Short mmCIF file of C-alpha atoms in Angstrom, two decimals:
data_model
loop_
_atom_site.label_atom_id
_atom_site.label_comp_id
_atom_site.label_asym_id
_atom_site.label_seq_id
_atom_site.Cartn_x
_atom_site.Cartn_y
_atom_site.Cartn_z
CA MET Y 1 -98.35 54.10 -3.13
CA MET Y 2 -97.19 55.05 -6.53
CA ILE Y 3 -98.48 52.78 -9.64
CA PHE Y 4 -97.05 54.87 -12.74
CA HIS Y 5 -93.43 56.63 -13.25
CA LYS Y 6 -93.37 59.97 -14.24
CA ASN Y 7 -92.88 59.09 -17.65
CA GLY Y 8 -96.55 57.40 -17.58
CA HIS Y 9 -94.98 53.41 -17.60
CA ILE Y 10 -95.38 51.10 -14.83
CA THR Y 11 -94.05 51.07 -11.70
CA ALA Y 12 -92.38 47.91 -9.86
CA GLU Y 13 -95.11 48.24 -7.26
CA GLY Y 14 -97.63 48.23 -9.95
CA PHE Y 15 -96.43 45.33 -11.35
CA PHE Y 16 -96.66 43.47 -7.94
CA LEU Y 17 -100.52 44.44 -7.59
CA LEU Y 18 -101.32 43.81 -10.68
CA VAL Y 19 -99.34 40.32 -10.65
CA THR Y 20 -101.25 39.67 -6.71
CA GLU Y 21 -104.11 40.91 -7.43
CA LYS Y 22 -104.12 42.75 -5.02
CA ALA Y 23 -104.60 46.09 -6.81
CA ASP Y 24 -108.72 48.08 -6.32
CA GLU Y 25 -110.60 48.43 -8.91
CA MET Y 26 -109.72 52.09 -9.79
CA GLN Y 27 -105.87 50.69 -9.82
CA ARG Y 28 -106.49 48.17 -11.97
CA LEU Y 29 -108.66 49.95 -14.30
CA GLU Y 30 -105.75 52.54 -14.68
CA LEU Y 31 -102.96 49.24 -15.11
CA SER Y 32 -105.00 47.43 -17.48
CA GLU Y 33 -105.86 50.82 -20.02
CA HIS Y 34 -101.96 51.35 -19.90
CA LEU Y 35 -101.28 47.93 -20.46
CA SER Y 36 -103.45 47.68 -23.52
CA PHE Y 37 -101.49 50.68 -25.47
CA CYS Y 38 -98.36 50.33 -23.68
CA ASP Y 39 -95.89 47.29 -25.62
CA GLU Y 40 -92.82 47.56 -23.21
CA CYS Y 41 -95.18 47.62 -20.05
CA LEU Y 42 -97.13 44.63 -21.29
CA GLU Y 43 -93.99 42.92 -21.70
CA GLN Y 44 -92.61 43.25 -18.45
CA TYR Y 45 -96.03 42.29 -17.40
CA LEU Y 46 -95.76 39.37 -19.46
CA LYS Y 47 -92.44 38.52 -17.72
CA GLU Y 48 -93.29 39.17 -14.23
CA ILE Y 49 -96.75 36.60 -14.30
CA GLU Y 50 -93.59 34.07 -16.18
CA LYS Y 51 -91.68 34.71 -12.85
CA ILE Y 52 -95.20 33.22 -10.77
CA THR Y 53 -94.80 29.08 -9.53
CA LEU Y 54 -97.44 27.93 -11.35
CA LEU Y 55 -95.87 24.54 -11.47
CA GLU Y 56 -96.83 24.28 -7.41
CA THR Y 57 -100.63 24.07 -8.57
CA GLU Y 58 -99.58 21.74 -11.67
CA GLU Y 59 -98.17 19.63 -9.15
CA SER Y 60 -101.40 19.26 -6.41
CA ILE Y 61 -104.05 19.12 -9.59
CA ALA Y 62 -101.86 16.06 -10.77
CA LYS Y 63 -101.51 14.63 -6.95
CA ARG Y 64 -105.24 15.01 -6.61
CA VAL Y 65 -105.90 13.66 -10.23
CA ILE Y 66 -103.75 10.44 -9.83
CA ARG Y 67 -105.59 9.64 -6.06
CA GLN Y 68 -108.84 9.82 -7.79
CA VAL Y 69 -107.73 7.46 -10.30
CA LYS Y 70 -105.74 4.96 -8.27
CA HIS Y 71 -109.07 5.36 -5.88
CA LYS Y 72 -111.37 4.72 -8.89
CA THR Y 73 -109.06 2.04 -10.09
CA ALA Y 74 -109.50 -0.04 -6.85
CA PHE Y 75 -113.06 0.22 -7.24
CA PHE Y 76 -113.58 -0.91 -9.98
CA VAL Y 77 -111.59 -3.63 -9.44
CA GLN Y 78 -113.72 -4.26 -6.36
CA LYS Y 79 -116.84 -4.19 -8.33
CA ARG Y 80 -115.41 -7.00 -10.86
CA PHE Y 81 -114.35 -8.86 -8.22
CA GLY Y 82 -117.51 -8.99 -6.42
CA THR Y 83 -120.05 -9.54 -9.72
CA ALA Y 84 -117.30 -12.41 -10.46
CA ILE Y 85 -117.86 -13.92 -6.93
CA VAL Y 86 -121.88 -13.23 -7.08
CA ALA Y 87 -121.44 -15.08 -10.56
CA ALA Y 88 -119.50 -17.81 -9.28
CA CYS Y 89 -122.10 -18.13 -5.62
CA ILE Y 90 -125.36 -18.25 -8.55
CA SER Y 91 -123.49 -20.94 -10.32
CA MET Y 92 -123.14 -23.22 -7.86
CA LEU Y 93 -125.88 -22.73 -6.35
CA LEU Y 94 -128.18 -23.55 -9.38
CA TRP Y 95 -125.62 -26.81 -10.07
CA THR Y 96 -125.94 -27.79 -6.47
CA SER Y 97 -130.24 -27.62 -7.33
CA GLY Y 98 -129.80 -29.25 -10.44
CA ALA Y 99 -130.86 -27.20 -12.27
CA PHE Y 100 -128.03 -28.36 -15.07
CA SER Y 101 -129.03 -31.80 -14.38
CA TYR Y 102 -130.77 -34.37 -17.14
CA GLU Y 103 -134.00 -34.73 -15.42
CA MET Y 104 -134.30 -30.53 -15.92
CA ILE Y 105 -133.55 -30.18 -19.28
CA VAL Y 106 -135.89 -32.83 -19.97
CA TRP Y 107 -138.95 -31.26 -18.22
CA GLN Y 108 -138.21 -28.35 -19.57
CA THR Y 109 -138.27 -29.84 -22.86
CA ASP Y 110 -141.43 -31.46 -21.89
CA THR Y 111 -142.94 -28.20 -21.07
CA VAL Y 112 -141.57 -26.14 -23.65
CA GLU Y 113 -143.79 -28.86 -26.43
CA ARG Y 114 -147.00 -28.86 -23.90
CA LEU Y 115 -146.76 -24.96 -24.50
CA GLU Y 116 -146.53 -25.31 -27.94
CA GLU Y 117 -149.02 -28.00 -28.35
CA GLY Y 118 -151.06 -25.23 -25.99
CA MET Y 119 -150.35 -22.69 -28.30
CA GLU Y 120 -151.59 -24.82 -31.73
CA LYS Y 121 -154.46 -25.23 -29.88
CA ILE Y 122 -155.37 -21.76 -29.63
CA ARG Y 123 -154.73 -20.97 -33.34
CA TRP Y 124 -156.76 -23.27 -34.64
CA GLN Y 125 -159.60 -21.82 -32.20
CA ASN Y 126 -159.11 -18.54 -33.11
CA GLN Y 127 -158.92 -19.69 -37.27
CA ASN Y 128 -162.43 -21.38 -36.52
CA LYS Y 129 -163.90 -18.50 -34.80
CA LEU Y 130 -162.88 -16.18 -37.21
CA HIS Y 131 -164.22 -18.30 -40.12
CA ASP Y 132 -167.44 -18.45 -38.76
CA VAL Y 133 -167.48 -14.79 -38.17
CA SER Y 134 -166.80 -14.20 -41.84
CA TRP Y 135 -169.31 -16.89 -43.16
CA LYS Y 136 -171.50 -14.54 -40.58
CA TYR Y 137 -170.61 -11.77 -42.04
CA GLN Y 138 -170.58 -13.28 -46.01
CA GLN Y 139 -174.28 -14.21 -45.28
CA ILE Y 140 -175.37 -11.06 -44.07
CA PHE Y 141 -173.79 -9.11 -47.02
CA ASP Y 142 -175.46 -11.29 -49.38
CA LYS Y 143 -179.18 -10.66 -48.03
CA LEU Y 144 -178.66 -7.00 -47.91
CA ASP Y 145 -177.28 -7.69 -51.79
CA LYS Y 146 -180.82 -9.22 -52.38
CA MET Y 147 -183.08 -6.63 -50.92
CA ARG Y 148 -181.43 -3.68 -53.12
#
């Protein structure tokens, strides 16, 4: 198989091997070296590349992308719908259990007030203990000053 004419340019068979990527390693090296310095063959190579229908690949990619987008959209719609159903069920459960009733609100308010009272007691106890400790340290420091 001849990949070069006698005048040194690439033959149709050479372009075919190059475009279809069926050339062996040595042929690829020779062809790429020739294309690196021959503008006429480079133009012909670009014309041969344009003849290959790359649109089929683009269409299959587009179909695959559209299918994935449809799948993900359906997934997100189901997820949102499921979340809404779960939220409605929890709301109904809380409503029927009386969590939003007046008695429950009063009980929660009473509980919060008792919690605040307990925290106030603990704060006063801590403040008294801190005062006692600082008073004892003051006494120790006074004794140390007298010893000097």
